[in-house]
Short mmCIF file of N, CA and C in Angstrom, two decimals:
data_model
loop_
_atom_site.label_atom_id
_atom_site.label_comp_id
_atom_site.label_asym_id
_atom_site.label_seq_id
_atom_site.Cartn_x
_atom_site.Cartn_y
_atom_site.Cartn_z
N UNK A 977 0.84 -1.18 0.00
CA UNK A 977 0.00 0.00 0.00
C UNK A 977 0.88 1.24 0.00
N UNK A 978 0.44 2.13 -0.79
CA UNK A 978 1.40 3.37 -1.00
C UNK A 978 1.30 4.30 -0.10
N UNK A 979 2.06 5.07 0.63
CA UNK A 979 1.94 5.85 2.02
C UNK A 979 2.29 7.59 1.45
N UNK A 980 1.88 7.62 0.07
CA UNK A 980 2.03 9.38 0.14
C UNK A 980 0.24 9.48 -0.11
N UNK A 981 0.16 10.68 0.27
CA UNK A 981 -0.61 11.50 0.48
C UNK A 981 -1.96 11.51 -0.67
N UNK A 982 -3.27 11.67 -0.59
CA UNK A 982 -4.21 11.83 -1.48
C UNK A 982 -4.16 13.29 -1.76
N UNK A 983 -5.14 13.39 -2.91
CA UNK A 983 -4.70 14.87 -3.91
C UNK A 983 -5.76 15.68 -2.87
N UNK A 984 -5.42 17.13 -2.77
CA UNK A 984 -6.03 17.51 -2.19
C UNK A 984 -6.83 18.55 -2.96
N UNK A 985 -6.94 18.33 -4.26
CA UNK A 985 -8.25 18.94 -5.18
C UNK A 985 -9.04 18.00 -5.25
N UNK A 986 -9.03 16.67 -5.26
CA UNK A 986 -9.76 15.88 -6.06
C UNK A 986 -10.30 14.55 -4.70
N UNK A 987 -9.20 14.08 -4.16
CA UNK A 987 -9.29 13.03 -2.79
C UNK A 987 -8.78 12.09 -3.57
N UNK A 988 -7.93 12.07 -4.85
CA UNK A 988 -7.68 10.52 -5.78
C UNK A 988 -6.26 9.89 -4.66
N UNK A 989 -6.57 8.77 -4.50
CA UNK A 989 -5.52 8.18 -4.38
C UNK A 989 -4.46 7.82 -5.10
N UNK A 990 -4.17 8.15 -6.44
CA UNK A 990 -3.46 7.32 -7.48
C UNK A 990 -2.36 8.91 -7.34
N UNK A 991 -1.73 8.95 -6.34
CA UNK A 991 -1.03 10.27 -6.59
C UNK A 991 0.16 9.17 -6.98
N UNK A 992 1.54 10.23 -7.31
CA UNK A 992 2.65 9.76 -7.55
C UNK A 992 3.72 10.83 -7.32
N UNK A 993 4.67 10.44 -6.72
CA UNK A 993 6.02 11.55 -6.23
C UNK A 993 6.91 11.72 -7.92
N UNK A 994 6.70 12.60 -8.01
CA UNK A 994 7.93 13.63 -9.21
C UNK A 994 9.05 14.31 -8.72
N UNK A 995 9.89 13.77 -7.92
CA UNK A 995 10.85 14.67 -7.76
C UNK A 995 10.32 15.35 -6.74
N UNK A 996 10.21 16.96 -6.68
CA UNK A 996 10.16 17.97 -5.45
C UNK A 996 8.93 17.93 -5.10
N UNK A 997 8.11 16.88 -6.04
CA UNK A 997 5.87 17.42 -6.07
C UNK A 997 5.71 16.42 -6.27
N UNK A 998 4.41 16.36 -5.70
CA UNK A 998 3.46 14.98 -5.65
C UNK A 998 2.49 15.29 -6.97
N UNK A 999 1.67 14.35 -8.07
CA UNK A 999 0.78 14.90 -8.90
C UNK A 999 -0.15 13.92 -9.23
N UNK A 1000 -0.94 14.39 -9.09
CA UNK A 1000 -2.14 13.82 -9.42
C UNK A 1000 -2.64 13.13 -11.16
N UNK A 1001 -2.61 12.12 -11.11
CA UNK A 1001 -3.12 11.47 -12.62
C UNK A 1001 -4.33 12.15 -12.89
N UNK A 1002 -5.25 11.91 -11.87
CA UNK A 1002 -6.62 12.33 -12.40
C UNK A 1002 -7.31 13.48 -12.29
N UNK A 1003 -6.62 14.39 -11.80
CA UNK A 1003 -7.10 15.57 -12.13
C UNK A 1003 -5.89 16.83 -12.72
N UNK A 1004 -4.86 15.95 -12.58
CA UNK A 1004 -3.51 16.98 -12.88
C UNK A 1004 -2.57 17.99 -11.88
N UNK A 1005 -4.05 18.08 -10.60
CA UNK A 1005 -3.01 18.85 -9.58
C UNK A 1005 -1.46 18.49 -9.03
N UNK A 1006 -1.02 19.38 -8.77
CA UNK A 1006 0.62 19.44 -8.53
C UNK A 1006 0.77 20.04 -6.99
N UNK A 1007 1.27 19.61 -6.38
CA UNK A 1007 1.54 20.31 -4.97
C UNK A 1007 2.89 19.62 -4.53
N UNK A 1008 3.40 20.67 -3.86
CA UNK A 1008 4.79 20.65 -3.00
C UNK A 1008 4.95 19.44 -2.13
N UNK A 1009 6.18 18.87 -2.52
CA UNK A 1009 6.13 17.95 -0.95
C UNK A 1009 5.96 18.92 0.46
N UNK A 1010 7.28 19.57 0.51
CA UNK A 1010 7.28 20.29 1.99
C UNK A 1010 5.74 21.00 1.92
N UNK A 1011 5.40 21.92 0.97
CA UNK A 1011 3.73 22.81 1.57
C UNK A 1011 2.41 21.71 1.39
N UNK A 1012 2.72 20.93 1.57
CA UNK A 1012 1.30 20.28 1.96
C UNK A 1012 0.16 20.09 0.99
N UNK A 1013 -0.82 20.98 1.38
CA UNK A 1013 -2.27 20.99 1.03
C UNK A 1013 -1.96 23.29 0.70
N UNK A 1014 -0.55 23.56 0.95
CA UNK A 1014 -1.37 24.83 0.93
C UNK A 1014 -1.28 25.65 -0.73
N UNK A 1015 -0.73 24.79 -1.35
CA UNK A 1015 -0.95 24.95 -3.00
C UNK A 1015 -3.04 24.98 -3.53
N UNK A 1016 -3.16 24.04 -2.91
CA UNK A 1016 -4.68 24.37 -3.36
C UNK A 1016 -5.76 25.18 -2.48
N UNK A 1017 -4.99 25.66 -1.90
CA UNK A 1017 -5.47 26.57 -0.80
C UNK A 1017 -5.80 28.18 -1.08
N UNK A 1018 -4.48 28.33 -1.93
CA UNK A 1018 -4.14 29.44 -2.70
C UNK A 1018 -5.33 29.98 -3.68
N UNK A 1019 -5.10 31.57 -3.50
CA UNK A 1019 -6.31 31.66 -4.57
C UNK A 1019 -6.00 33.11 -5.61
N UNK A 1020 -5.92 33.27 -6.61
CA UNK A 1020 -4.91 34.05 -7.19
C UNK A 1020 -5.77 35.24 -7.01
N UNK A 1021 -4.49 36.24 -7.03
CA UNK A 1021 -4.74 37.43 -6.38
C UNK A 1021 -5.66 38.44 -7.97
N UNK A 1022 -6.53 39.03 -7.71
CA UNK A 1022 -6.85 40.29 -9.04
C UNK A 1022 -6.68 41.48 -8.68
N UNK A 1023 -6.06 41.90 -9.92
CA UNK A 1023 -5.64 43.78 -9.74
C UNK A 1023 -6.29 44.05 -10.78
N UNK A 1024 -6.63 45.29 -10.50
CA UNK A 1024 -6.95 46.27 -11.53
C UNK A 1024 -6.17 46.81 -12.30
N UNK A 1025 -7.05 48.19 -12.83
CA UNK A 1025 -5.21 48.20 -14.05
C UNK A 1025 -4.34 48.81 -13.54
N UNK A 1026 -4.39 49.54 -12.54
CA UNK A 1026 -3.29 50.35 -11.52
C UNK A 1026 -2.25 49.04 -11.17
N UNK A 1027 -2.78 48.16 -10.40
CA UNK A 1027 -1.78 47.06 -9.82
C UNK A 1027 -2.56 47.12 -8.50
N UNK A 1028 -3.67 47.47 -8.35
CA UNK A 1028 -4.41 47.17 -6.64
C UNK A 1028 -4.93 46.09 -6.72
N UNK A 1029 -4.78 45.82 -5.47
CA UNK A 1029 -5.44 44.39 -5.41
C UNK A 1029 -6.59 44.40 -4.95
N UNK A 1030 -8.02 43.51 -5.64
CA UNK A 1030 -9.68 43.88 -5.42
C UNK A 1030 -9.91 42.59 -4.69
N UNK A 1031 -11.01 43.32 -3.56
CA UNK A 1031 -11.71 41.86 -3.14
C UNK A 1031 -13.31 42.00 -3.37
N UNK A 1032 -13.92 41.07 -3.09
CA UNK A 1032 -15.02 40.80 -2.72
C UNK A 1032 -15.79 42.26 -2.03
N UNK A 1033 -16.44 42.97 -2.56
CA UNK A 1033 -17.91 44.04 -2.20
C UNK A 1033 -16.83 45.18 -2.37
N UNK A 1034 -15.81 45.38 -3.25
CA UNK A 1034 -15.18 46.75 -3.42
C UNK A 1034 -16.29 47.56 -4.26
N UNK A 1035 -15.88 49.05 -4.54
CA UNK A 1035 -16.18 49.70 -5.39
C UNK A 1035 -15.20 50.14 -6.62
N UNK A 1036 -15.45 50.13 -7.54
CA UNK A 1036 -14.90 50.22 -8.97
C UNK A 1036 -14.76 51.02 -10.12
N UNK A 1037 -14.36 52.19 -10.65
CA UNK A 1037 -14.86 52.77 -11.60
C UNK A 1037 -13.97 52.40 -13.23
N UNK A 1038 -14.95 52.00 -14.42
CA UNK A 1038 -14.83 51.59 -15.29
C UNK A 1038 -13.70 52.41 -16.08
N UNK A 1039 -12.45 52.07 -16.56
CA UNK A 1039 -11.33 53.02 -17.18
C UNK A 1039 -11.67 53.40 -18.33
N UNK A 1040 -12.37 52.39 -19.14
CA UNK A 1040 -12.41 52.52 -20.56
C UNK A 1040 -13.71 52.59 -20.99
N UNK A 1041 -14.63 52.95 -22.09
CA UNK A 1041 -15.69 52.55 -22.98
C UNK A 1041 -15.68 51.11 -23.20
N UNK A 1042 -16.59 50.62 -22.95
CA UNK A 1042 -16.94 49.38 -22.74
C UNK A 1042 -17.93 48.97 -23.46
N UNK A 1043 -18.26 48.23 -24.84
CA UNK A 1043 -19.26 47.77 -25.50
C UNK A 1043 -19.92 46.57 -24.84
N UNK A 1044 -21.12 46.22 -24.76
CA UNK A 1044 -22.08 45.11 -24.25
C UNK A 1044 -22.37 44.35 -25.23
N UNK A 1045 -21.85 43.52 -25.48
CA UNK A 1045 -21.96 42.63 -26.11
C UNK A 1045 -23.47 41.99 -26.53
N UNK A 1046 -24.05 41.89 -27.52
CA UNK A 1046 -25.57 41.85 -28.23
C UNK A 1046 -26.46 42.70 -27.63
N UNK A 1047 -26.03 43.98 -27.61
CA UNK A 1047 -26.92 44.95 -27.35
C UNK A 1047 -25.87 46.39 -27.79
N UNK A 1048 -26.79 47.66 -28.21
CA UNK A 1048 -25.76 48.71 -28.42
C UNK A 1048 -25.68 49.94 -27.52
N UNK A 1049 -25.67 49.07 -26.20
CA UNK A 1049 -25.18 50.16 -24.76
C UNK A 1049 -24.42 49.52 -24.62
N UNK A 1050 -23.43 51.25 -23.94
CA UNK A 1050 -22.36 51.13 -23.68
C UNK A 1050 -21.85 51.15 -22.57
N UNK A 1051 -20.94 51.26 -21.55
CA UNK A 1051 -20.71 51.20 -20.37
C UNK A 1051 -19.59 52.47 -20.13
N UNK A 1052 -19.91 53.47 -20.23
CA UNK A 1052 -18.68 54.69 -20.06
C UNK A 1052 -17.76 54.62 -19.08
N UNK A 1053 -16.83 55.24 -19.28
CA UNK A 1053 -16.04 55.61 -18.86
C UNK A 1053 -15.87 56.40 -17.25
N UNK A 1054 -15.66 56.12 -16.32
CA UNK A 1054 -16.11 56.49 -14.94
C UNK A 1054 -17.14 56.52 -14.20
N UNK A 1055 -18.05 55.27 -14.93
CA UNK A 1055 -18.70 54.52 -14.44
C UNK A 1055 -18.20 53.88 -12.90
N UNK A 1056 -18.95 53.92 -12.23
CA UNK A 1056 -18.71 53.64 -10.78
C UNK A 1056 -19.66 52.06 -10.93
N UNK A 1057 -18.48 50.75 -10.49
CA UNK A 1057 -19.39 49.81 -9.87
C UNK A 1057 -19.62 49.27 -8.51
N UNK A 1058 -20.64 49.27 -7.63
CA UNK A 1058 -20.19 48.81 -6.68
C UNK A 1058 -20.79 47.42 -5.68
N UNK A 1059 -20.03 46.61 -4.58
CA UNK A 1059 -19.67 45.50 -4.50
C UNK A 1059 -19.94 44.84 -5.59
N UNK A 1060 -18.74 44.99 -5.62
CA UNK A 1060 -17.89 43.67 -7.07
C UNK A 1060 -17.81 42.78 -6.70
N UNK A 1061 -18.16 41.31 -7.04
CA UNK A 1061 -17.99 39.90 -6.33
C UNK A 1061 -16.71 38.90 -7.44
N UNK A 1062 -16.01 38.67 -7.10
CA UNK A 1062 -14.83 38.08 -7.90
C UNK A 1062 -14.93 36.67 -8.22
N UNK A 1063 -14.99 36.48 -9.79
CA UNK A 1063 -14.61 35.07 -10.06
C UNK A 1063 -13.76 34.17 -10.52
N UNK A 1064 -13.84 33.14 -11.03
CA UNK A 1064 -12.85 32.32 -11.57
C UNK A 1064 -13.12 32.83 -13.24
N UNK A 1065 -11.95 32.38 -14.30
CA UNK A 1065 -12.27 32.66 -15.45
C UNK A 1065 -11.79 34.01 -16.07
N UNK A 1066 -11.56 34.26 -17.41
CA UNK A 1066 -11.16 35.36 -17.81
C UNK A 1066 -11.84 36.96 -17.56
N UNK A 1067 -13.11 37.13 -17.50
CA UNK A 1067 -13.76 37.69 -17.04
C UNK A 1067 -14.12 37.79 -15.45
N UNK A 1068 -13.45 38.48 -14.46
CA UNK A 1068 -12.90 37.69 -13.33
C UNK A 1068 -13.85 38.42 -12.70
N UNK A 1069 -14.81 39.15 -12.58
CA UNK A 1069 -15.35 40.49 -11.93
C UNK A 1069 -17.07 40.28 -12.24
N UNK A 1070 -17.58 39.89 -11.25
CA UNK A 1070 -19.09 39.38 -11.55
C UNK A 1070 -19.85 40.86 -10.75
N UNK A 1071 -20.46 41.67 -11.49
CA UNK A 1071 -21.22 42.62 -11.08
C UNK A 1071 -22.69 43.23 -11.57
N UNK A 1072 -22.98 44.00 -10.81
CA UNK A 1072 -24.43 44.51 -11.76
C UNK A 1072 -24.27 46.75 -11.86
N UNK A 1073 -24.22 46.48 -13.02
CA UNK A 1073 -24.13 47.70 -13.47
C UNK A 1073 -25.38 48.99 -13.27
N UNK A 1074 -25.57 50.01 -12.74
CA UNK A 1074 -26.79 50.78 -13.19
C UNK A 1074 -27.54 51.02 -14.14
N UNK A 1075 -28.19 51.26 -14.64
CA UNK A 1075 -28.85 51.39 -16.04
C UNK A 1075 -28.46 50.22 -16.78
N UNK A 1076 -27.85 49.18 -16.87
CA UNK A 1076 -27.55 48.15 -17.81
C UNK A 1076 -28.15 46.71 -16.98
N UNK A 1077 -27.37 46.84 -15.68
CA UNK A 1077 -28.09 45.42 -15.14
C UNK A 1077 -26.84 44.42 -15.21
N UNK A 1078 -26.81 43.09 -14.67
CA UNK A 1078 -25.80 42.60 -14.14
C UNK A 1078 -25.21 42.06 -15.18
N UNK A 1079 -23.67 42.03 -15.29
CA UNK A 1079 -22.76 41.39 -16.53
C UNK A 1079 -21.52 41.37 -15.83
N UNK A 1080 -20.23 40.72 -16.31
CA UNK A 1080 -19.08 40.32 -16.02
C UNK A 1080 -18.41 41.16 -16.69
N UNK A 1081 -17.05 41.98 -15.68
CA UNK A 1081 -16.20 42.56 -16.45
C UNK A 1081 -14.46 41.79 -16.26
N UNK A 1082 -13.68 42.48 -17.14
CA UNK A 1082 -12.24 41.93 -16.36
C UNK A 1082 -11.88 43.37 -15.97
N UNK A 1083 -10.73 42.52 -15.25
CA UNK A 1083 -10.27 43.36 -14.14
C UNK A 1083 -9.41 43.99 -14.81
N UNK A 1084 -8.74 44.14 -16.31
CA UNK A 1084 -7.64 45.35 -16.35
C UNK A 1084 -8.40 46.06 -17.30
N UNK A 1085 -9.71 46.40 -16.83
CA UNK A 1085 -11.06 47.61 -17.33
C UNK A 1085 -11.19 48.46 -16.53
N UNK A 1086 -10.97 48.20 -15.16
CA UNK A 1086 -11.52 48.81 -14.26
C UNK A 1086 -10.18 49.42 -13.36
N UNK A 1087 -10.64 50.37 -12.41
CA UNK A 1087 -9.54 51.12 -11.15
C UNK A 1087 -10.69 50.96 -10.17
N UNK A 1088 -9.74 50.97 -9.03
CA UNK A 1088 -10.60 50.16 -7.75
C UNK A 1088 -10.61 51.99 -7.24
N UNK A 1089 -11.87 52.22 -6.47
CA UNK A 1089 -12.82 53.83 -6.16
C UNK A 1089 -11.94 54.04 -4.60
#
């Protein structure tokens, strides 16, 4: 019976030691021998276009003209959004706009208020 560690994204047992990291077949995760579990723990940081870092219920104002995609409103320029809720995905910034109503922006659109 094999005595390293189960994946700690997934719970697979079929891990296997690589050298400095343990990795997972079935889901692909990679984690440190010495850090543990705190690789998937981690949660990547978002900045705006300044370089600030946004969390969860900030306020936001829009840098650029912003087209809406299948519709022909626009989203101006110092547009204020506020609590911004952050997601996974290229579009990292889950919010609801005034006059437009809720849509996803990314984060190097916006400067944190």
């Amino acid at each position: 019976m094999s005595d390293l560690p189960h994946c700690p994204s997934c719970g697979s047992t079929y891990t296997y030691d690589d050298g400095l990291q343990y990795v997972c077949p079935e889901c692909g995760h990679e984690w440190s021998r010495d850090g543990g579990t705190e690789a998937a723990e981690e949660t990547p940081e978002v900045r705006d276009a300044n370089g600030n870092p946004l969390a969860d219920g900030d306020t936001v104002t829009v840098a650029k003209d912003l087209k809406v995609k299948g519709s022909s409103l626009v989203v101006k320029v110092g547009t204020r959004v506020k609590n911004i809720r952050l997601v996974e995905g290229d579009h990292d910034i889950d919010c609801k706009v005034d006059g437009i109503g809720p849509m996803k922006l990314k984060s190097e659109f916006v400067k944190k208020a």
